[in-house]
Short mmCIF file of C-alpha atoms in Angstrom, two decimals:
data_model
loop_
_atom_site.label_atom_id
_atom_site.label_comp_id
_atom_site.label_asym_id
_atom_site.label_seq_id
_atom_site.Cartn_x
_atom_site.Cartn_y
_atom_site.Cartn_z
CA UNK A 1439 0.00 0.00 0.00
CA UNK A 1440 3.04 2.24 1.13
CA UNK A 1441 4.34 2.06 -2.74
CA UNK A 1442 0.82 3.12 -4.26
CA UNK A 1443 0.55 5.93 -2.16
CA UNK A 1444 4.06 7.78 -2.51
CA UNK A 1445 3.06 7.06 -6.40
CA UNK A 1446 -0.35 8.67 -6.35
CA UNK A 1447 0.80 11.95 -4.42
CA UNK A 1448 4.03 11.95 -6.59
CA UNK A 1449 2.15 11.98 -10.08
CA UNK A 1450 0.39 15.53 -8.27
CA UNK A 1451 3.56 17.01 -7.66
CA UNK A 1452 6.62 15.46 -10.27
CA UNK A 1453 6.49 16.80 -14.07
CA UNK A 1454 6.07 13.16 -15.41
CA UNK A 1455 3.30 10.99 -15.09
CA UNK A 1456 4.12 7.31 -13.45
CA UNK A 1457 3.76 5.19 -16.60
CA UNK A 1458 3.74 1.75 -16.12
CA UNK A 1459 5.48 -0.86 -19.06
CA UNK A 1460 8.99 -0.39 -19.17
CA UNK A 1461 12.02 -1.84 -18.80
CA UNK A 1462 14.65 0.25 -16.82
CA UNK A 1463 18.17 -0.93 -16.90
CA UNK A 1464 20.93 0.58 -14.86
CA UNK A 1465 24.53 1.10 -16.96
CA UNK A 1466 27.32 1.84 -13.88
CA UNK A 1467 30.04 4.00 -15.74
CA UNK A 1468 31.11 4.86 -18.88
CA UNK A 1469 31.97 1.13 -19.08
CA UNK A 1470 28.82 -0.22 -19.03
CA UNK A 1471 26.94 3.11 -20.90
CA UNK A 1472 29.20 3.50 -23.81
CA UNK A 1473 28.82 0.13 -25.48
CA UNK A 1474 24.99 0.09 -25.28
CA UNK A 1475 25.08 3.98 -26.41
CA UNK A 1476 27.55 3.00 -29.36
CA UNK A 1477 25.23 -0.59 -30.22
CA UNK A 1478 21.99 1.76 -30.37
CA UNK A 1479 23.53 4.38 -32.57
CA UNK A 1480 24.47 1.30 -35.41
CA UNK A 1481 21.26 -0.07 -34.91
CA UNK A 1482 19.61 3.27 -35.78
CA UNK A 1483 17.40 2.84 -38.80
CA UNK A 1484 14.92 6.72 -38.30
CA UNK A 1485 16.49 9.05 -35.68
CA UNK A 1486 19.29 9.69 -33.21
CA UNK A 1487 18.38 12.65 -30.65
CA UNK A 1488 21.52 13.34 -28.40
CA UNK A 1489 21.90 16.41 -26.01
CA UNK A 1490 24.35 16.38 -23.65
CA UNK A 1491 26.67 18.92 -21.53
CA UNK A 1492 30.13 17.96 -22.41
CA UNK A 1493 30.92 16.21 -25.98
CA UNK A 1494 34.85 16.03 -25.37
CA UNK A 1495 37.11 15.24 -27.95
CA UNK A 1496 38.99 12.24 -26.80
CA UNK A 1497 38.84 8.84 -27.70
CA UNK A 1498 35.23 8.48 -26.61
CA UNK A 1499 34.36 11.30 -28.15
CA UNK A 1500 35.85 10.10 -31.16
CA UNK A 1501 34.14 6.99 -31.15
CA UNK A 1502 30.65 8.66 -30.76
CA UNK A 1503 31.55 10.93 -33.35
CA UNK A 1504 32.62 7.78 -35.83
CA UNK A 1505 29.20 6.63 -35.02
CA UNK A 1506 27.13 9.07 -35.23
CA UNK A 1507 28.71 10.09 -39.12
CA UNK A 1508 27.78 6.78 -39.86
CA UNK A 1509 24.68 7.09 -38.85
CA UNK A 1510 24.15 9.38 -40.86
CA UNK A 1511 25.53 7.95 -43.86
CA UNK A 1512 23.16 5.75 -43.94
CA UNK A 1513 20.50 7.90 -43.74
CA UNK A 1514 19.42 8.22 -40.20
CA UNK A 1515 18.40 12.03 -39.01
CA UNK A 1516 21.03 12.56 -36.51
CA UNK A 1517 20.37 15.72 -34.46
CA UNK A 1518 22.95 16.70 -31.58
CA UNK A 1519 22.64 19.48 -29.19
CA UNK A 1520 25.50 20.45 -26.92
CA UNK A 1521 26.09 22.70 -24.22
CA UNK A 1522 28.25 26.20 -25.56
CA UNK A 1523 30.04 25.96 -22.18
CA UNK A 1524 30.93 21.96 -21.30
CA UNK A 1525 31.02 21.86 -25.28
CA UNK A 1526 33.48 24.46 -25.66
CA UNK A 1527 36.17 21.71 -27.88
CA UNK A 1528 33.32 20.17 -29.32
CA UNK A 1529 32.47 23.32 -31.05
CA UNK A 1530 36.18 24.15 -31.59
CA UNK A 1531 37.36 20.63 -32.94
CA UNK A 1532 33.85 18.17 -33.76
CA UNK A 1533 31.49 20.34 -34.89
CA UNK A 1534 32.45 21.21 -38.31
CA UNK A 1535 32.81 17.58 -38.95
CA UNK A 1536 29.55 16.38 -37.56
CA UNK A 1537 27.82 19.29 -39.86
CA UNK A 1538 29.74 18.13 -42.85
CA UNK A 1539 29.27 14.26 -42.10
CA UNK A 1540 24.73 15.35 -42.21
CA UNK A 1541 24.24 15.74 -38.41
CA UNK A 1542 22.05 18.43 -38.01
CA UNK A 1543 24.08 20.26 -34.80
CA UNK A 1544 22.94 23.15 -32.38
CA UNK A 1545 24.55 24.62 -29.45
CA UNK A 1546 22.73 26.35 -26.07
CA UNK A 1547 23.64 29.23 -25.23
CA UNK A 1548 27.30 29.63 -27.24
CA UNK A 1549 27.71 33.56 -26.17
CA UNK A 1550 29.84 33.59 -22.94
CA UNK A 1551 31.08 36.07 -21.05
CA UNK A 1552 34.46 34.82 -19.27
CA UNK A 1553 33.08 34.99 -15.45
CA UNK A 1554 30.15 36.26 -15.37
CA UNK A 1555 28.02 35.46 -12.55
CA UNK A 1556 24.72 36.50 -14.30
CA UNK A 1557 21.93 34.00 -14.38
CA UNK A 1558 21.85 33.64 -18.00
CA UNK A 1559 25.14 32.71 -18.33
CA UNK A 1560 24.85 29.79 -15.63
CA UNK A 1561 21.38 28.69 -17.45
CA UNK A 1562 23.17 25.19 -18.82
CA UNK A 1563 21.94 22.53 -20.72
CA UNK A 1564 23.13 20.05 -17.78
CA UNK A 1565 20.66 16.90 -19.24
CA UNK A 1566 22.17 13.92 -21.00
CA UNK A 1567 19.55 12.25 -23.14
CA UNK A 1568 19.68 10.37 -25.99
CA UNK A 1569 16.67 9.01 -27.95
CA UNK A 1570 16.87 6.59 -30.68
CA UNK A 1571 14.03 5.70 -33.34
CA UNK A 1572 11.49 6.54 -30.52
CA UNK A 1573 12.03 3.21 -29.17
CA UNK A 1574 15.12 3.46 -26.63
CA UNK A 1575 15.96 6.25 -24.76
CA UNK A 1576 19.28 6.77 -22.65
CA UNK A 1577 19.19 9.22 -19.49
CA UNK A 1578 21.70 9.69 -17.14
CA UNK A 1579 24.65 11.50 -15.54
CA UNK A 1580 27.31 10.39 -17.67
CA UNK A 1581 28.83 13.27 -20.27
CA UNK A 1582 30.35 12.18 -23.93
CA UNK A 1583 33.50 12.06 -22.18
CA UNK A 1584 36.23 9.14 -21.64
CA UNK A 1585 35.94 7.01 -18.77
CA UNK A 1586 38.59 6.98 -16.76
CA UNK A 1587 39.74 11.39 -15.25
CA UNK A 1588 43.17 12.40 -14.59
CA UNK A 1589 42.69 12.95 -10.75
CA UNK A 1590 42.25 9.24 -10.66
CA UNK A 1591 43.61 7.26 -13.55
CA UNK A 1592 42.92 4.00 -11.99
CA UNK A 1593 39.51 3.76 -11.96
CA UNK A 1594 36.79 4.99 -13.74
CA UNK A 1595 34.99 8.28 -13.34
CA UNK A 1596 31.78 6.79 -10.86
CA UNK A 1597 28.28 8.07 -12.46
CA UNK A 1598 25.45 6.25 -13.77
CA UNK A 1599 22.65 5.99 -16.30
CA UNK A 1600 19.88 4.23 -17.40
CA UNK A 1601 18.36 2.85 -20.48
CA UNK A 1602 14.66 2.58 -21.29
CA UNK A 1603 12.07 0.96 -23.27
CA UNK A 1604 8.75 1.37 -23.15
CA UNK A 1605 5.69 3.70 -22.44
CA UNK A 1606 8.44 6.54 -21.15
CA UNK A 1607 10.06 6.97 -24.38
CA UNK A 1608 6.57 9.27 -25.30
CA UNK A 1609 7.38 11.98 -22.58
CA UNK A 1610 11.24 11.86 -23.46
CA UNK A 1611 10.67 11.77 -26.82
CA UNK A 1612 8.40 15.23 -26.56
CA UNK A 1613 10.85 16.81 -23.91
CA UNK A 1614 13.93 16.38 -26.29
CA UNK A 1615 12.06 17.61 -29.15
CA UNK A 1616 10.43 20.86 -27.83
CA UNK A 1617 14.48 21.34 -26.38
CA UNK A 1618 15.64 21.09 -29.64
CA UNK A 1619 13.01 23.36 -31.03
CA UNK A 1620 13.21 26.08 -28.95
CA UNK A 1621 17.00 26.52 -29.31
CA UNK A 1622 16.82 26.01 -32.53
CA UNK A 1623 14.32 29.43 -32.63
CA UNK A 1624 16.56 31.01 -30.26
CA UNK A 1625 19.57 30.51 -32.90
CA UNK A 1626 17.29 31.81 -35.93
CA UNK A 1627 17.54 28.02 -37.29
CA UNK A 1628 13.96 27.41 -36.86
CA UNK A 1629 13.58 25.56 -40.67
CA UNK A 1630 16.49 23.19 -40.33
CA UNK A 1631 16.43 20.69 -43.29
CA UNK A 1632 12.53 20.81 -42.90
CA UNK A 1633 12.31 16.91 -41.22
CA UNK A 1634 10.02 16.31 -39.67
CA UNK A 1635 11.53 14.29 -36.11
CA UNK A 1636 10.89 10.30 -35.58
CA UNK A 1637 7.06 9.61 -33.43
CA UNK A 1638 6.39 6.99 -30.63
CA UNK A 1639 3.85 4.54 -30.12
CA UNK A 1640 3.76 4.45 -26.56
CA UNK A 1641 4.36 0.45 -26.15
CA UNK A 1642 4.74 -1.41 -22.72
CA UNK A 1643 8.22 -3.29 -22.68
CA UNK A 1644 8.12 -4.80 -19.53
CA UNK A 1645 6.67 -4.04 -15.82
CA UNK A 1646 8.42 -1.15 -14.69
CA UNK A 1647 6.72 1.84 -13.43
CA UNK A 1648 8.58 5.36 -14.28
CA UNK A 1649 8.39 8.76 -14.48
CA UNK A 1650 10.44 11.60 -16.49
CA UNK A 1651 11.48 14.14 -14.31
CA UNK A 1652 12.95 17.74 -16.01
CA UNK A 1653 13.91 20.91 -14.57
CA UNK A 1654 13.35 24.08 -17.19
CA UNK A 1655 12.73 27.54 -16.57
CA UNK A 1656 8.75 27.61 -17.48
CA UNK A 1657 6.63 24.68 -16.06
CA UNK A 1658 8.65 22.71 -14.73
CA UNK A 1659 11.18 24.79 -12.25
CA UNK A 1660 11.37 23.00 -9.09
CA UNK A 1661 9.84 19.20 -10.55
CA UNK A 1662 13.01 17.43 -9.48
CA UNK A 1663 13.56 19.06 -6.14
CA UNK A 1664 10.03 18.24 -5.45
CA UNK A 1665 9.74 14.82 -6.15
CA UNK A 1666 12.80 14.40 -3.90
CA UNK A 1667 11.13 16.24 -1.04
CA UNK A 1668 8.51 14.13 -1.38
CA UNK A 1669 10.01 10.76 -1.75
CA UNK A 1670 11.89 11.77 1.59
CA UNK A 1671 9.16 13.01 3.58
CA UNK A 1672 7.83 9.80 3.20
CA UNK A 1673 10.22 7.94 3.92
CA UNK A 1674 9.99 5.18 6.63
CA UNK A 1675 13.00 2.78 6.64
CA UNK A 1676 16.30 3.85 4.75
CA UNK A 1677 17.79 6.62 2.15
CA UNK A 1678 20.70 6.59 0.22
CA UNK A 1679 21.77 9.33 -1.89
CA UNK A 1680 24.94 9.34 -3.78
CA UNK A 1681 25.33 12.81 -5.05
CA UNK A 1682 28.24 14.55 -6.85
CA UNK A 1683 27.85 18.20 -5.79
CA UNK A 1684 25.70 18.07 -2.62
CA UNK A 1685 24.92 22.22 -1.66
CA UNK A 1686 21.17 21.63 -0.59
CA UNK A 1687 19.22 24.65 0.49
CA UNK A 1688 17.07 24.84 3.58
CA UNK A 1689 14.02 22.85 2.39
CA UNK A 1690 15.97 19.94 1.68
CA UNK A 1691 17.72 19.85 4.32
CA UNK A 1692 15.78 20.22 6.47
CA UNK A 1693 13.67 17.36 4.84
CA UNK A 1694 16.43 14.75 5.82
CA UNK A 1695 16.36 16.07 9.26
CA UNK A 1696 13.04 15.91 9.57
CA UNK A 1697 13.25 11.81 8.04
CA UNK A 1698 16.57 11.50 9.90
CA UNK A 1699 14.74 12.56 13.69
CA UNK A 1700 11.66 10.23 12.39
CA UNK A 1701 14.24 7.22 12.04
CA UNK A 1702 14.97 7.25 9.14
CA UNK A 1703 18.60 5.70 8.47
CA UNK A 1704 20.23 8.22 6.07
CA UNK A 1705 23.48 7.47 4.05
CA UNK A 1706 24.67 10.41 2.22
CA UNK A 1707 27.78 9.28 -0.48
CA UNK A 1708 29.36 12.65 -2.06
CA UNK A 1709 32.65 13.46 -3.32
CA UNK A 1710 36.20 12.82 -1.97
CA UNK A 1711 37.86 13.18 -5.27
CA UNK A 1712 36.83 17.00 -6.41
CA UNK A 1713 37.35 18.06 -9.57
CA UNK A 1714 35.49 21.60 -7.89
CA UNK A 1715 37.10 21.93 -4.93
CA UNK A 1716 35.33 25.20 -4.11
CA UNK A 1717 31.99 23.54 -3.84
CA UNK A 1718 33.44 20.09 -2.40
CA UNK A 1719 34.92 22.37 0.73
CA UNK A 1720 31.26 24.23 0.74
CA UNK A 1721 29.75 20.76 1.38
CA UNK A 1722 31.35 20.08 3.70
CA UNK A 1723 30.67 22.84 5.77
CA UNK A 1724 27.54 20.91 5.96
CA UNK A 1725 28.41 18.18 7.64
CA UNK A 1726 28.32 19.01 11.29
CA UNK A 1727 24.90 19.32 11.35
CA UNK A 1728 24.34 15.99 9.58
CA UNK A 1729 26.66 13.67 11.63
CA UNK A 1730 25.03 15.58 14.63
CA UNK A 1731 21.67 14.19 13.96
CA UNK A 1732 22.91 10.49 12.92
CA UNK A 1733 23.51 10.71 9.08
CA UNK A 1734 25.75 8.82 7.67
CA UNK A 1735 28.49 10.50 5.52
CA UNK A 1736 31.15 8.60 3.23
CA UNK A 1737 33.71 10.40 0.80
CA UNK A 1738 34.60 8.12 -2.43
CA UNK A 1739 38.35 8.46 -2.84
CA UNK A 1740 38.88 6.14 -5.60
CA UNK A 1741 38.03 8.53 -8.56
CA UNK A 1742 35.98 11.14 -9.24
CA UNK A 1743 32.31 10.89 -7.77
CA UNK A 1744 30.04 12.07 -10.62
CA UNK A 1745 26.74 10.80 -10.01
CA UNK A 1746 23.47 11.29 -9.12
CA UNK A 1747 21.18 9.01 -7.88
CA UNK A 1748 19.11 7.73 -4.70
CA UNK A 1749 17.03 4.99 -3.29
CA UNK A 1750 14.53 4.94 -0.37
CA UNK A 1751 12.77 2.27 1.39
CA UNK A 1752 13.92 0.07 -1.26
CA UNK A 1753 11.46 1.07 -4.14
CA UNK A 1754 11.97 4.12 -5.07
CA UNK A 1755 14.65 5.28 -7.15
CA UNK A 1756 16.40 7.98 -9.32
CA UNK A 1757 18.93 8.23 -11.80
CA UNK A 1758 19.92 11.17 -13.77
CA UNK A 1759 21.80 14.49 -14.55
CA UNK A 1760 21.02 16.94 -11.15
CA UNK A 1761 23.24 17.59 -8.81
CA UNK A 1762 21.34 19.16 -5.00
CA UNK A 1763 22.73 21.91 -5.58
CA UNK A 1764 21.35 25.42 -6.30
CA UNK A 1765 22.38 25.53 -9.63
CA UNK A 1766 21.30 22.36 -10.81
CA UNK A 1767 17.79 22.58 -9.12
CA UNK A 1768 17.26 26.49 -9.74
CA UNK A 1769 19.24 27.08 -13.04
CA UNK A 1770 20.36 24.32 -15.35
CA UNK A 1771 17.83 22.23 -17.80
CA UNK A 1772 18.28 18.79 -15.98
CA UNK A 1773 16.77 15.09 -16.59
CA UNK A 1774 16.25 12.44 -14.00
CA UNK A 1775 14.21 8.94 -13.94
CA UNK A 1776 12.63 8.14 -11.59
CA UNK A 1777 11.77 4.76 -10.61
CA UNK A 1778 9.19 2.46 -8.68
CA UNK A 1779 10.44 -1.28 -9.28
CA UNK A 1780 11.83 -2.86 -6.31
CA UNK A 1781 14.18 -5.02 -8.03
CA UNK A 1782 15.50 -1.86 -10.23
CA UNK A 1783 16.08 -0.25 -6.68
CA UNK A 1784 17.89 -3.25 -4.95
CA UNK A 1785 19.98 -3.41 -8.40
CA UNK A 1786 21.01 0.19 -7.55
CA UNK A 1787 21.03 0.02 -3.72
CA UNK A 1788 23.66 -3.41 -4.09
CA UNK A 1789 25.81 -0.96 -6.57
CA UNK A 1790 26.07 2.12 -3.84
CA UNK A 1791 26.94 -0.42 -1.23
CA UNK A 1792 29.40 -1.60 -3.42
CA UNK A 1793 31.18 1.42 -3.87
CA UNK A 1794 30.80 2.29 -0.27
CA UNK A 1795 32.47 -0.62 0.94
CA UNK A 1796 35.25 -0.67 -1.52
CA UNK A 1797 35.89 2.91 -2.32
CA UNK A 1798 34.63 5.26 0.46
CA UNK A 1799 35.66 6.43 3.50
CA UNK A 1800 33.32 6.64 6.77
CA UNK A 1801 33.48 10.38 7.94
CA UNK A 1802 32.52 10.60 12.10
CA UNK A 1803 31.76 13.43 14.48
CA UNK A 1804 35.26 12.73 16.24
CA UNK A 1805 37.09 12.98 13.22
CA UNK A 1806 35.32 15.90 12.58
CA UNK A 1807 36.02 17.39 15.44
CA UNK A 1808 39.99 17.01 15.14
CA UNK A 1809 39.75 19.14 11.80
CA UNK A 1810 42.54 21.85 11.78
CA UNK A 1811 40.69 24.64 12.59
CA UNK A 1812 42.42 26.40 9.24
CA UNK A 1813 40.65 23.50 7.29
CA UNK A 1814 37.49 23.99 9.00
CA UNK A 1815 37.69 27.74 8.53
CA UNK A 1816 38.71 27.01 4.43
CA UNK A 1817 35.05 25.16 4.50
CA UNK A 1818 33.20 28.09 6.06
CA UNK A 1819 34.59 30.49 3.50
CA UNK A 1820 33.75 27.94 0.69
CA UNK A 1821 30.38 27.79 2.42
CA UNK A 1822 29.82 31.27 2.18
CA UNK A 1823 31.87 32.05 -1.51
CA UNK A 1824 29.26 29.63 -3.07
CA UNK A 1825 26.18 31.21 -1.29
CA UNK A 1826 27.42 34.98 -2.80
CA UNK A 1827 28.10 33.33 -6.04
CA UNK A 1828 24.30 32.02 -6.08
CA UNK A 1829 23.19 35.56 -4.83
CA UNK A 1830 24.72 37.57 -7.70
CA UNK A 1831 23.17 34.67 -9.67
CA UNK A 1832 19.93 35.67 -8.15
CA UNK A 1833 19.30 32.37 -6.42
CA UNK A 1834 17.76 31.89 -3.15
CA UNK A 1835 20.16 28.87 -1.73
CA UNK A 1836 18.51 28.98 1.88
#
């Protein structure tokens, strides 16, 4: 009963409706996500949709690149969007080719001003989506980027994503398209080839119940954050949220406090690698207050942390591109899944517990406590850097 109920008041408050047939499989690192990426894109036979933040230009960049031009070669309508600011070499070194291969390729927001705080220019296209022939769709937190980082060149980059089938291609499908239109308006590149773009027939694959989750700037502004907060004040026996930049304002905080006082057990997993050290020191000005009230808190240290996903109670689950941060959840254009399927959750959970065991480190009040008070100090002032940053940026963190 517990499961229907979180469902019915989440389709109220989430941007997607909970869709039932589909088949939800989780990919754990580039590893696991390039391969079934690369396999869709040479099975394409219609239309390849792929939007994504950073489109390097290394070797797996390179390969997508190979694949998409043949894609197109063939042709398959292959339309790419990248972000101007993560896509900064793609649209130096990739771009020109892509065009000249038949890949139809825009770019959000290319005017930047070399920091600027200004809202506009921190409006990123954060998502990572890609939708083939209306019939698979790939969402997740992993970039078009190569596996393994230079901060830890022993193991791969951690993130996830998650492929789908079924009834939830429809709302993906229409998200990625009405993106691609719109930015395509803003850039004065409204008639583009005059295609029409690939339709789904909303077919179950599977059991799975799932929702799309987006965060934009018009009707959808706070659908992520919310289906969070309400997934956690729900919660009875257990969350676990892996996040890679963890800066939550006030409401969600004080949402785990609130489930961590109703006992709730809480395991928080967030960075001990940083590739932004400004915001990982920020976090962790944070922490006090959390191992005060009897969350858990574990730093990976075998490579960089980049995902972002959570289970609680052991149903529920997400998987996608937003960070808890204010910029993710107030600024950037975002895509989670989000998941009812217990097995789908205890596929996930097993994964976390994995990578807390074997690459994490337990952080306690004691050790806390014996912090240098010049490191604590450093934290404060990261604490209170990123809060002006999001106040030029006109955004409310607390």
């Amino acid at each position: 009963m517990r499961v229907k109920a979180i469902s019915a008041r989440l389709r109220t408050k989430a941007s997607g409706k909970w869709l039932r047939g589909n088949t939800i499989t989780l990919l754990e690192n580039g590893e696991a996500f390039f391969p079934a990426l690369l396999d869709a894109i040479d099975a394409a036979q219609q239309e390849i949709l792929l939007q994504t933040y950073i489109f390097a230009t290394d070797a797996t960049g390179l390969r997508v690149t190979d694949a998409l031009a043949r894609a197109a070669a063939r042709g398959v309508s292959v339309r790419v969007l990248v972000d101007g600011f993560g896509g900064l070499d793609f649209v130096r070194e990739l771009m020109n080719e892509l065009s000249n291969a038949g890949v139809e390729t825009l770019i959000f927001r290319r005017e930047l001003r070399p920091f600027s705080l200004h809202r506009q220019r921190l409006r990123r296209l954060h998502r990572k989506v890609t939708v083939i022939d209306g019939r698979i769709a790939f969402v997740g937190g992993i970039n078009i980027i190569d596996d393994f980082d230079a901060e830890a060149p022993e193991h791969p980059r951690y993130d996830y994503a998650v492929r789908v089938e079924g009834t939830l291609l429809e709302p993906i499908l229409i998200s990625s398209q009405r993106l691609r239109r719109q930015v395509a308006w803003t850039s004065l590149r409204h008639r583009i080839r005059g295609q029409r773009s690939a339709g789904v027939q909303p077919t179950a694959v599977g059991d799975m119940r799932a929702a799309f989750l987006i965060r934009d700037n018009l009707r959808h502004r706070s659908d992520i954050e919310n289906a969070y907060l309400d997934a956690i004040a729900h919660a009875h026996e257990e969350i676990v949220l892996a996040n890679a930049y963890f800066f939550p304002g006030r409401r969600f905080r004080h949402a785990l406090l609130a489930a961590a006082t109703r006992g709730v057990k809480i395991t928080l997993l967030l960075q001990g690698v940083a590739d932004h050290p400004m915001m990982q020191y920020a976090t962790r000005a944070l922490y006090p207050v959390f191992l005060e009230n009897g969350i858990r808190l574990f730093e990976y240290q075998r490579s960089v942390l980049h995902a972002k996903v959570a289970v609680i109670d052991h149903h529920w689950a997400t998987v996608g591109s937003s960070n808890i941060d204010p910029f993710s959840l107030m600024l950037a254009r975002e895509a989670n899944v989000a998941v009812i399927d217990r097995t789908f959750a205890a596929t996930l959970e097993a994964s976390l517990a994995a990578a807390i065991r074997d690459g994490a480190v337990e952080l306690r009040r004691e050790d806390w406590a014996r912090q240098p008070i010049f490191r604590r100090l450093l934290c404060w002032l990261a604490y209170h850097t990123v809060r002006l940053a999001a106040g030029i940026a006109g955004i409310k963190s607390d």
